[in-house]
PDB file of C-alpha atoms and ligand atoms in Angstrom:
ATOM      1  CA  MET A   1      25.857 -78.640-168.755  1.00 95.00           C
ATOM      2  CA  THR A   2      22.923 -79.133-166.417  1.00 96.00           C
ATOM      3  CA  LEU A   3      20.148 -76.566-165.985  1.00 97.00           C
ATOM      4  CA  GLY A   4      17.137 -76.349-163.724  1.00 96.00           C
ATOM      5  CA  TYR A   5      14.984 -74.280-161.447  1.00 95.00           C
ATOM      6  CA  ASP A   6      15.609 -74.523-157.695  1.00 91.00           C
ATOM      7  CA  ALA A   7      16.024 -78.206-156.954  1.00 86.00           C
ATOM      8  CA  ARG A   8      14.414 -79.339-160.185  1.00 94.00           C
ATOM      9  CA  THR A   9      16.724 -80.347-163.017  1.00 96.00           C
ATOM     10  CA  VAL A  10      15.296 -79.699-166.467  1.00 97.00           C
ATOM     11  CA  CYS A  11      18.232 -80.174-168.842  1.00 96.00           C
ATOM     12  CA  ARG A  12      20.686 -82.811-167.717  1.00 95.00           C
ATOM     13  CA  ASP A  13      24.184 -83.144-169.173  1.00 95.00           C
ATOM     14  CA  VAL A  14      23.365 -81.419-172.433  1.00 97.00           C
ATOM     15  CA  ARG A  15      26.262 -80.873-174.778  1.00 96.00           C
ATOM     16  CA  VAL A  16      25.604 -78.568-177.680  1.00 97.00           C
ATOM     17  CA  ALA A  17      27.892 -76.692-180.013  1.00 97.00           C
ATOM     18  CA  ILE A  18      26.455 -73.855-182.068  1.00 98.00           C
ATOM     19  CA  PRO A  19      28.515 -73.538-185.264  1.00 97.00           C
ATOM     20  CA  ARG A  20      29.584 -69.970-185.948  1.00 97.00           C
ATOM     21  CA  GLY A  21      27.603 -68.494-188.817  1.00 98.00           C
ATOM     22  CA  SER A  22      24.941 -71.197-188.650  1.00 98.00           C
ATOM     23  CA  PHE A  23      21.189 -70.866-188.634  1.00 98.00           C
ATOM     24  CA  THR A  24      20.486 -73.348-185.861  1.00 98.00           C
ATOM     25  CA  VAL A  25      16.973 -74.388-184.899  1.00 98.00           C
ATOM     26  CA  ILE A  26      16.102 -76.113-181.617  1.00 98.00           C
ATOM     27  CA  LEU A  27      13.191 -78.536-181.926  1.00 98.00           C
ATOM     28  CA  GLY A  28      11.349 -80.685-179.426  1.00 98.00           C
ATOM     29  CA  PRO A  29       7.957 -81.271-177.809  1.00 98.00           C
ATOM     30  CA  ASN A  30       6.449 -78.793-175.349  1.00 97.00           C
ATOM     31  CA  ALA A  31       8.229 -78.565-171.991  1.00 97.00           C
ATOM     32  CA  CYS A  32      11.266 -80.571-173.135  1.00 98.00           C
ATOM     33  CA  GLY A  33      13.600 -77.750-172.071  1.00 98.00           C
ATOM     34  CA  LYS A  34      14.162 -75.665-175.236  1.00 98.00           C
ATOM     35  CA  SER A  35      13.620 -72.314-173.531  1.00 97.00           C
ATOM     36  CA  THR A  36      15.612 -73.475-170.550  1.00 97.00           C
ATOM     37  CA  LEU A  37      18.545 -74.337-172.806  1.00 98.00           C
ATOM     38  CA  LEU A  38      18.331 -70.973-174.565  1.00 97.00           C
ATOM     39  CA  ARG A  39      18.177 -69.151-171.242  1.00 96.00           C
ATOM     40  CA  GLY A  40      21.240 -71.050-170.096  1.00 97.00           C
ATOM     41  CA  MET A  41      23.082 -70.006-173.267  1.00 97.00           C
ATOM     42  CA  ALA A  42      22.137 -66.377-172.607  1.00 96.00           C
ATOM     43  CA  ARG A  43      23.148 -66.573-168.929  1.00 96.00           C
ATOM     44  CA  LEU A  44      19.647 -65.833-167.678  1.00 95.00           C
ATOM     45  CA  LEU A  45      19.982 -69.159-165.938  1.00 96.00           C
ATOM     46  CA  ARG A  46      23.144 -70.311-164.245  1.00 95.00           C
ATOM     47  CA  PRO A  47      24.015 -73.954-164.912  1.00 96.00           C
ATOM     48  CA  THR A  48      24.096 -76.193-161.853  1.00 95.00           C
ATOM     49  CA  ALA A  49      26.915 -78.055-163.571  1.00 96.00           C
ATOM     50  CA  GLY A  50      29.046 -77.261-166.585  1.00 96.00           C
ATOM     51  CA  ARG A  51      29.330 -74.013-168.443  1.00 96.00           C
ATOM     52  CA  VAL A  52      28.675 -72.079-171.604  1.00 97.00           C
ATOM     53  CA  VAL A  53      31.669 -71.004-173.633  1.00 97.00           C
ATOM     54  CA  LEU A  54      31.653 -68.247-176.232  1.00 96.00           C
ATOM     55  CA  ASP A  55      34.793 -67.922-178.344  1.00 93.00           C
ATOM     56  CA  GLY A  56      36.746 -69.934-175.801  1.00 94.00           C
ATOM     57  CA  ARG A  57      35.627 -67.867-172.813  1.00 95.00           C
ATOM     58  CA  ALA A  58      33.153 -68.910-170.136  1.00 96.00           C
ATOM     59  CA  ILE A  59      30.221 -66.482-170.354  1.00 96.00           C
ATOM     60  CA  LEU A  60      29.898 -66.458-166.558  1.00 95.00           C
ATOM     61  CA  GLU A  61      33.203 -64.632-166.412  1.00 95.00           C
ATOM     62  CA  MET A  62      32.245 -61.935-168.898  1.00 95.00           C
ATOM     63  CA  PRO A  63      30.971 -58.562-167.711  1.00 94.00           C
ATOM     64  CA  SER A  64      27.211 -58.368-168.402  1.00 92.00           C
ATOM     65  CA  LYS A  65      27.511 -55.508-170.842  1.00 90.00           C
ATOM     66  CA  GLU A  66      30.162 -57.281-172.842  1.00 93.00           C
ATOM     67  CA  LEU A  67      27.986 -60.381-173.058  1.00 95.00           C
ATOM     68  CA  ALA A  68      25.033 -58.226-174.138  1.00 93.00           C
ATOM     69  CA  ARG A  69      27.133 -56.751-176.906  1.00 92.00           C
ATOM     70  CA  ARG A  70      27.872 -60.234-178.229  1.00 95.00           C
ATOM     71  CA  LEU A  71      24.624 -62.068-177.712  1.00 96.00           C
ATOM     72  CA  GLY A  72      21.023 -60.901-177.958  1.00 96.00           C
ATOM     73  CA  LEU A  73      18.043 -62.898-176.682  1.00 96.00           C
ATOM     74  CA  LEU A  74      14.428 -62.564-177.645  1.00 95.00           C
ATOM     75  CA  PRO A  75      12.599 -64.466-174.884  1.00 93.00           C
ATOM     76  CA  GLN A  76       9.487 -66.526-175.515  1.00 91.00           C
ATOM     77  CA  GLY A  77       6.287 -64.490-175.241  1.00 83.00           C
ATOM     78  CA  ALA A  78       8.081 -61.231-174.461  1.00 83.00           C
ATOM     79  CA  VAL A  79       5.616 -58.787-172.912  1.00 84.00           C
ATOM     80  CA  VAL A  80       5.168 -55.352-174.450  1.00 82.00           C
ATOM     81  CA  PRO A  81       5.922 -52.583-171.958  1.00 81.00           C
ATOM     82  CA  GLU A  82       2.863 -50.370-171.695  1.00 81.00           C
ATOM     83  CA  ALA A  83       2.351 -47.455-174.078  1.00 88.00           C
ATOM     84  CA  ILE A  84       5.759 -47.813-175.675  1.00 94.00           C
ATOM     85  CA  THR A  85       6.430 -46.744-179.256  1.00 96.00           C
ATOM     86  CA  VAL A  86       8.240 -48.792-181.864  1.00 97.00           C
ATOM     87  CA  GLY A  87      11.245 -46.473-181.671  1.00 96.00           C
ATOM     88  CA  GLY A  88      11.174 -46.581-177.869  1.00 95.00           C
ATOM     89  CA  LEU A  89      11.307 -50.347-177.727  1.00 96.00           C
ATOM     90  CA  VAL A  90      14.041 -50.686-180.329  1.00 96.00           C
ATOM     91  CA  ALA A  91      16.106 -48.046-178.479  1.00 95.00           C
ATOM     92  CA  ARG A  92      16.161 -50.415-175.486  1.00 94.00           C
ATOM     93  CA  GLY A  93      18.424 -52.661-177.515  1.00 93.00           C
ATOM     94  CA  ARG A  94      21.084 -49.969-177.119  1.00 94.00           C
ATOM     95  CA  PHE A  95      21.312 -50.160-173.313  1.00 89.00           C
ATOM     96  CA  PRO A  96      24.362 -52.429-173.353  1.00 88.00           C
ATOM     97  CA  HIS A  97      26.211 -49.858-175.435  1.00 88.00           C
ATOM     98  CA  GLN A  98      25.588 -46.996-173.047  1.00 84.00           C
ATOM     99  CA  SER A  99      27.203 -46.040-169.772  1.00 78.00           C
ATOM    100  CA  LEU A 100      27.215 -43.171-167.332  1.00 74.00           C
ATOM    101  CA  LEU A 101      29.862 -41.533-169.428  1.00 75.00           C
ATOM    102  CA  ARG A 102      28.442 -42.428-172.766  1.00 76.00           C
ATOM    103  CA  GLN A 103      24.786 -41.554-173.085  1.00 83.00           C
ATOM    104  CA  TRP A 104      22.610 -41.638-176.214  1.00 87.00           C
ATOM    105  CA  SER A 105      24.805 -40.986-179.246  1.00 89.00           C
ATOM    106  CA  SER A 106      24.690 -40.836-182.998  1.00 92.00           C
ATOM    107  CA  ALA A 107      25.963 -44.440-183.075  1.00 92.00           C
ATOM    108  CA  ASP A 108      22.819 -45.417-181.148  1.00 95.00           C
ATOM    109  CA  GLU A 109      20.686 -43.423-183.536  1.00 95.00           C
ATOM    110  CA  ILE A 110      22.245 -45.168-186.528  1.00 96.00           C
ATOM    111  CA  ALA A 111      21.884 -48.627-184.962  1.00 96.00           C
ATOM    112  CA  VAL A 112      18.206 -48.071-184.208  1.00 97.00           C
ATOM    113  CA  ALA A 113      17.452 -46.668-187.658  1.00 97.00           C
ATOM    114  CA  GLY A 114      19.324 -49.557-189.283  1.00 95.00           C
ATOM    115  CA  ALA A 115      17.431 -52.151-187.251  1.00 96.00           C
ATOM    116  CA  LEU A 116      14.081 -50.534-188.117  1.00 96.00           C
ATOM    117  CA  GLN A 117      15.004 -50.340-191.749  1.00 94.00           C
ATOM    118  CA  ARG A 118      16.079 -53.985-192.046  1.00 92.00           C
ATOM    119  CA  THR A 119      12.882 -55.171-190.413  1.00 93.00           C
ATOM    120  CA  GLY A 120      10.718 -52.880-192.541  1.00 92.00           C
ATOM    121  CA  MET A 121       9.497 -50.916-189.535  1.00 95.00           C
ATOM    122  CA  LEU A 122      11.096 -47.522-190.171  1.00 96.00           C
ATOM    123  CA  GLU A 123       7.855 -45.940-191.312  1.00 97.00           C
ATOM    124  CA  HIS A 124       6.176 -47.087-188.092  1.00 97.00           C
ATOM    125  CA  VAL A 125       8.787 -45.665-185.732  1.00 97.00           C
ATOM    126  CA  HIS A 126       6.351 -43.337-183.929  1.00 97.00           C
ATOM    127  CA  ARG A 127       3.471 -45.782-183.671  1.00 96.00           C
ATOM    128  CA  ARG A 128       2.544 -47.451-180.442  1.00 96.00           C
ATOM    129  CA  LEU A 129       3.344 -51.131-180.245  1.00 93.00           C
ATOM    130  CA  ASP A 130      -0.156 -52.063-179.124  1.00 90.00           C
ATOM    131  CA  GLU A 131      -1.543 -50.614-182.369  1.00 92.00           C
ATOM    132  CA  LEU A 132       0.414 -53.050-184.515  1.00 92.00           C
ATOM    133  CA  SER A 133      -0.441 -56.472-185.864  1.00 88.00           C
ATOM    134  CA  GLY A 134       1.215 -59.524-184.338  1.00 85.00           C
ATOM    135  CA  GLY A 135       3.550 -59.877-187.313  1.00 86.00           C
ATOM    136  CA  GLN A 136       4.644 -56.255-187.134  1.00 91.00           C
ATOM    137  CA  ARG A 137       5.147 -56.500-183.400  1.00 91.00           C
ATOM    138  CA  GLN A 138       7.353 -59.530-183.840  1.00 90.00           C
ATOM    139  CA  ARG A 139       9.470 -57.609-186.324  1.00 92.00           C
ATOM    140  CA  VAL A 140       9.842 -54.797-183.785  1.00 95.00           C
ATOM    141  CA  TRP A 141      11.116 -57.280-181.189  1.00 94.00           C
ATOM    142  CA  ILE A 142      13.610 -58.586-183.686  1.00 94.00           C
ATOM    143  CA  ALA A 143      14.597 -54.995-184.483  1.00 95.00           C
ATOM    144  CA  MET A 144      15.243 -54.441-180.786  1.00 96.00           C
ATOM    145  CA  VAL A 145      17.610 -57.413-180.671  1.00 95.00           C
ATOM    146  CA  LEU A 146      19.226 -56.249-183.931  1.00 95.00           C
ATOM    147  CA  ALA A 147      19.843 -52.772-182.514  1.00 96.00           C
ATOM    148  CA  GLN A 148      21.950 -54.504-179.886  1.00 95.00           C
ATOM    149  CA  GLN A 149      24.350 -55.254-182.775  1.00 95.00           C
ATOM    150  CA  THR A 150      25.373 -58.692-181.608  1.00 96.00           C
ATOM    151  CA  GLU A 151      26.863 -61.373-183.811  1.00 96.00           C
ATOM    152  CA  LEU A 152      24.719 -64.002-182.095  1.00 97.00           C
ATOM    153  CA  LEU A 153      20.919 -63.886-181.950  1.00 97.00           C
ATOM    154  CA  LEU A 154      18.886 -66.260-179.764  1.00 98.00           C
ATOM    155  CA  LEU A 155      15.194 -66.208-180.685  1.00 97.00           C
ATOM    156  CA  ASP A 156      12.702 -68.195-178.633  1.00 97.00           C
ATOM    157  CA  GLU A 157       9.653 -69.028-180.761  1.00 96.00           C
ATOM    158  CA  PRO A 158       9.785 -65.934-182.973  1.00 94.00           C
ATOM    159  CA  THR A 159       7.021 -67.285-185.219  1.00 93.00           C
ATOM    160  CA  THR A 160       4.523 -68.573-182.655  1.00 89.00           C
ATOM    161  CA  TYR A 161       1.097 -66.912-182.864  1.00 83.00           C
ATOM    162  CA  LEU A 162       1.775 -65.564-186.345  1.00 88.00           C
ATOM    163  CA  ASP A 163      -0.198 -66.570-189.398  1.00 89.00           C
ATOM    164  CA  VAL A 164       1.737 -68.552-191.957  1.00 93.00           C
ATOM    165  CA  SER A 165       2.707 -65.667-194.234  1.00 91.00           C
ATOM    166  CA  HIS A 166       4.087 -63.705-191.294  1.00 90.00           C
ATOM    167  CA  GLN A 167       5.914 -66.812-190.103  1.00 94.00           C
ATOM    168  CA  VAL A 168       7.620 -67.054-193.460  1.00 95.00           C
ATOM    169  CA  GLU A 169       8.373 -63.345-193.374  1.00 91.00           C
ATOM    170  CA  VAL A 170      10.140 -63.653-190.014  1.00 92.00           C
ATOM    171  CA  LEU A 171      12.067 -66.717-191.172  1.00 96.00           C
ATOM    172  CA  GLU A 172      13.127 -64.956-194.374  1.00 96.00           C
ATOM    173  CA  LEU A 173      14.337 -62.044-192.292  1.00 93.00           C
ATOM    174  CA  CYS A 174      16.361 -64.438-190.140  1.00 96.00           C
ATOM    175  CA  ARG A 175      17.797 -66.047-193.261  1.00 97.00           C
ATOM    176  CA  THR A 176      18.807 -62.674-194.686  1.00 96.00           C
ATOM    177  CA  LEU A 177      20.499 -61.684-191.422  1.00 95.00           C
ATOM    178  CA  ASN A 178      22.266 -65.014-191.344  1.00 97.00           C
ATOM    179  CA  ARG A 179      23.467 -64.955-194.937  1.00 97.00           C
ATOM    180  CA  ARG A 180      24.074 -61.289-195.642  1.00 96.00           C
ATOM    181  CA  GLU A 181      25.221 -60.114-192.246  1.00 95.00           C
ATOM    182  CA  ASP A 182      26.897 -63.272-190.975  1.00 95.00           C
ATOM    183  CA  LYS A 183      24.748 -63.384-187.870  1.00 97.00           C
ATOM    184  CA  THR A 184      24.702 -66.676-186.056  1.00 98.00           C
ATOM    185  CA  ILE A 185      21.071 -67.474-185.328  1.00 98.00           C
ATOM    186  CA  VAL A 186      19.666 -69.915-182.800  1.00 98.00           C
ATOM    187  CA  ALA A 187      15.877 -70.105-182.908  1.00 98.00           C
ATOM    188  CA  VAL A 188      13.279 -72.306-181.262  1.00 98.00           C
ATOM    189  CA  LEU A 189      10.584 -73.270-183.763  1.00 98.00           C
ATOM    190  CA  HIS A 190       7.696 -75.704-183.689  1.00 97.00           C
ATOM    191  CA  ASP A 191       7.168 -76.334-187.366  1.00 97.00           C
ATOM    192  CA  LEU A 192       9.445 -79.183-188.408  1.00 98.00           C
ATOM    193  CA  ASN A 193       9.131 -78.412-192.111  1.00 98.00           C
ATOM    194  CA  GLN A 194       9.988 -74.767-191.681  1.00 98.00           C
ATOM    195  CA  ALA A 195      12.908 -75.745-189.476  1.00 98.00           C
ATOM    196  CA  ALA A 196      14.168 -78.168-192.123  1.00 98.00           C
ATOM    197  CA  ARG A 197      13.827 -75.518-194.818  1.00 97.00           C
ATOM    198  CA  TYR A 198      15.508 -72.634-193.084  1.00 98.00           C
ATOM    199  CA  ALA A 199      18.025 -74.131-190.687  1.00 98.00           C
ATOM    200  CA  ASP A 200      21.391 -75.555-191.664  1.00 98.00           C
ATOM    201  CA  HIS A 201      21.835 -77.086-188.214  1.00 98.00           C
ATOM    202  CA  LEU A 202      19.230 -78.685-185.970  1.00 98.00           C
ATOM    203  CA  VAL A 203      19.241 -79.552-182.288  1.00 98.00           C
ATOM    204  CA  LEU A 204      16.527 -82.063-181.449  1.00 98.00           C
ATOM    205  CA  MET A 205      15.535 -82.334-177.792  1.00 98.00           C
ATOM    206  CA  LYS A 206      13.374 -84.622-175.706  1.00 98.00           C
ATOM    207  CA  ASP A 207      12.850 -84.695-171.932  1.00 97.00           C
ATOM    208  CA  GLY A 208      15.678 -82.290-171.172  1.00 97.00           C
ATOM    209  CA  ALA A 209      18.229 -84.129-173.283  1.00 98.00           C
ATOM    210  CA  VAL A 210      19.642 -83.533-176.731  1.00 98.00           C
ATOM    211  CA  VAL A 211      18.594 -86.497-178.857  1.00 97.00           C
ATOM    212  CA  CYS A 212      20.509 -85.581-181.964  1.00 97.00           C
ATOM    213  CA  THR A 213      22.185 -82.663-183.764  1.00 98.00           C
ATOM    214  CA  GLY A 214      23.205 -82.156-187.363  1.00 98.00           C
ATOM    215  CA  SER A 215      21.900 -81.169-190.762  1.00 98.00           C
ATOM    216  CA  PRO A 216      18.132 -81.316-191.358  1.00 98.00           C
ATOM    217  CA  THR A 217      18.538 -84.412-193.531  1.00 98.00           C
ATOM    218  CA  ASP A 218      20.469 -86.195-190.811  1.00 98.00           C
ATOM    219  CA  VAL A 219      18.169 -85.201-187.962  1.00 98.00           C
ATOM    220  CA  ILE A 220      14.656 -85.357-189.438  1.00 98.00           C
ATOM    221  CA  THR A 221      13.947 -89.002-190.109  1.00 98.00           C
ATOM    222  CA  ARG A 222      10.709 -90.892-189.832  1.00 97.00           C
ATOM    223  CA  ASP A 223      11.792 -92.982-186.882  1.00 97.00           C
ATOM    224  CA  ARG A 224      13.205 -90.055-184.962  1.00 98.00           C
ATOM    225  CA  VAL A 225      10.125 -87.882-185.422  1.00 98.00           C
ATOM    226  CA  THR A 226       7.991 -90.793-184.280  1.00 97.00           C
ATOM    227  CA  GLU A 227      10.218 -91.395-181.263  1.00 97.00           C
ATOM    228  CA  VAL A 228      10.526 -87.765-180.158  1.00 98.00           C
ATOM    229  CA  PHE A 229       7.070 -86.411-180.974  1.00 97.00           C
ATOM    230  CA  GLY A 230       5.063 -89.641-180.839  1.00 96.00           C
ATOM    231  CA  LEU A 231       3.862 -88.922-184.354  1.00 95.00           C
ATOM    232  CA  ALA A 232       3.400 -91.583-186.994  1.00 96.00           C
ATOM    233  CA  CYS A 233       4.664 -89.997-190.204  1.00 97.00           C
ATOM    234  CA  GLU A 234       6.564 -90.356-193.425  1.00 97.00           C
ATOM    235  CA  VAL A 235       9.413 -88.091-194.470  1.00 98.00           C
ATOM    236  CA  PHE A 236       9.731 -87.048-198.122  1.00 98.00           C
ATOM    237  CA  PRO A 237      12.078 -84.633-199.819  1.00 97.00           C
ATOM    238  CA  ASP A 238      10.383 -81.236-200.121  1.00 96.00           C
ATOM    239  CA  PRO A 239       9.557 -80.890-203.832  1.00 95.00           C
ATOM    240  CA  LEU A 240      10.867 -77.339-203.888  1.00 94.00           C
ATOM    241  CA  THR A 241      13.979 -77.427-201.735  1.00 94.00           C
ATOM    242  CA  GLY A 242      14.818 -81.097-201.231  1.00 96.00           C
ATOM    243  CA  SER A 243      14.862 -80.596-197.457  1.00 97.00           C
ATOM    244  CA  PRO A 244      13.077 -83.266-195.413  1.00 98.00           C
ATOM    245  CA  MET A 245       9.324 -82.787-195.243  1.00 98.00           C
ATOM    246  CA  VAL A 246       7.312 -84.496-192.525  1.00 98.00           C
ATOM    247  CA  VAL A 247       3.884 -85.749-193.518  1.00 97.00           C
ATOM    248  CA  PRO A 248       1.843 -87.041-190.560  1.00 97.00           C
ATOM    249  CA  LEU A 249      -0.020 -90.298-191.095  1.00 95.00           C
ATOM    250  CA  PRO A 250      -3.610 -90.691-189.985  1.00 88.00           C
ATOM    251  CA  PRO A 251      -3.907 -92.704-186.762  1.00 80.00           C
ATOM    252  CA  ARG A 252      -4.413 -96.409-187.378  1.00 75.00           C
ATOM    253  CA  ASP A 253      -7.912 -97.755-186.941  1.00 64.00           C
ATOM    254  CA  GLN A 254      -8.405 -99.543-183.636  1.00 55.00           C
TER     255      GLN A 254
HETATM  256  N1  ADP B   1      10.792 -70.424-164.168  1.00 60.70           N
HETATM  257  C1  ADP B   1      10.552 -71.743-164.002  1.00 60.70           C
HETATM  258  N2  ADP B   1      10.484 -72.285-162.774  1.00 60.70           N
HETATM  259  C2  ADP B   1      10.257 -73.609-162.606  1.00 60.70           C
HETATM  260  N3  ADP B   1      10.111 -74.487-163.607  1.00 60.70           N
HETATM  261  C3  ADP B   1      10.166 -74.007-164.861  1.00 60.70           C
HETATM  262  C4  ADP B   1      10.394 -72.611-165.124  1.00 60.70           C
HETATM  263  N4  ADP B   1      10.435 -72.447-166.477  1.00 60.70           N
HETATM  264  C5  ADP B   1      10.218 -73.657-167.012  1.00 60.70           C
HETATM  265  N5  ADP B   1      10.070 -74.602-166.048  1.00 60.70           N
HETATM  266  C6  ADP B   1       9.824 -76.046-166.278  1.00 60.70           C
HETATM  267  O1  ADP B   1      10.906 -76.572-167.008  1.00 60.70           O
HETATM  268  C7  ADP B   1      10.455 -77.503-167.986  1.00 60.70           C
HETATM  269  C8  ADP B   1      10.977 -77.097-169.352  1.00 60.70           C
HETATM  270  O2  ADP B   1      10.423 -75.839-169.688  1.00 60.70           O
HETATM  271  P1  ADP B   1      10.854 -75.046-170.972  1.00 60.70           P
HETATM  272  O3  ADP B   1      12.331 -74.970-171.034  1.00 60.70           O
HETATM  273  O4  ADP B   1      10.114 -73.756-170.932  1.00 60.70           O
HETATM  274  O5  ADP B   1      10.307 -75.983-172.139  1.00 60.70           O
HETATM  275  P2  ADP B   1      10.047 -75.703-173.687  1.00 60.70           P
HETATM  276  O6  ADP B   1      10.595 -74.350-174.005  1.00 60.70           O
HETATM  277  O7  ADP B   1      10.742 -76.802-174.400  1.00 60.70           O
HETATM  278  O8  ADP B   1       8.560 -75.782-173.882  1.00 60.70           O
HETATM  279  C9  ADP B   1       8.939 -77.522-167.901  1.00 60.70           C
HETATM  280  O9  ADP B   1       8.534 -78.646-167.188  1.00 60.70           O
HETATM  281  C10 ADP B   1       8.607 -76.260-167.153  1.00 60.70           C
HETATM  282  O10 ADP B   1       7.460 -76.413-166.386  1.00 60.70           O
HETATM  283 MG1   MG B   2       9.751 -72.626-174.637  1.00 60.70          MG
END
């Protein structure tokens, strides 16, 4: 498919398949089109050519609420609505399940409580979002998407701006959701080593095109990292997990 803004094409002729049940990570330099691709997958952006298919059906033909019950998106740098509480934000994830005839119900209550519990935020339900740390806030956003109860979660840079222990915490949460609850996860990350550790499927992008997809071992090679990121490096097996580990080389002396 091809995606862009007004007359400007950003992603041209990209072909990606997200394996069901995978933890897929999209990697690529700044401005290469990762968010644009994710927004296309979530129908926030209509392709200028091609289409997105979910379970054999074009998402453009699905009613919005049905799509929102199957796919949840956490956009990059989501802005906190003013003076909202943790519970209030997570409850927004239930909108797709409501209608004029079916207002707030016990099913909504259970979904919200479950999402707060799995993200460790239940005890903070009445706190205001702007009182929380960045890591806690990120967990609340994920709880909001979880409350939507979709099988597919699209997370745009869920770890950016977090310190390393909170990054790991968010990635562990994603892994648990993927493994224990069979959620298919598609996340944009910047850290190649974290991506290689947590993902079972990578999509590597450059300049609006998909350079390569596959397992971390297949995708993360020295030459490819150098080509895509312009980074001289070596790739070793991670001593703990065996996944590829990128070690940047110092720039050569002039
Ligand atoms: N709403 C928009 N309108 C116009 N151009 C945009 C918009 N969003 C992103 N772009 C442009 O599209 C390109 C890819 O952006 P993006 O998909 O956000 O990249 P990434 O997420 O990989 O950093 C960039 O050049 C960016 O400036
Ligand atoms: Mg982005």
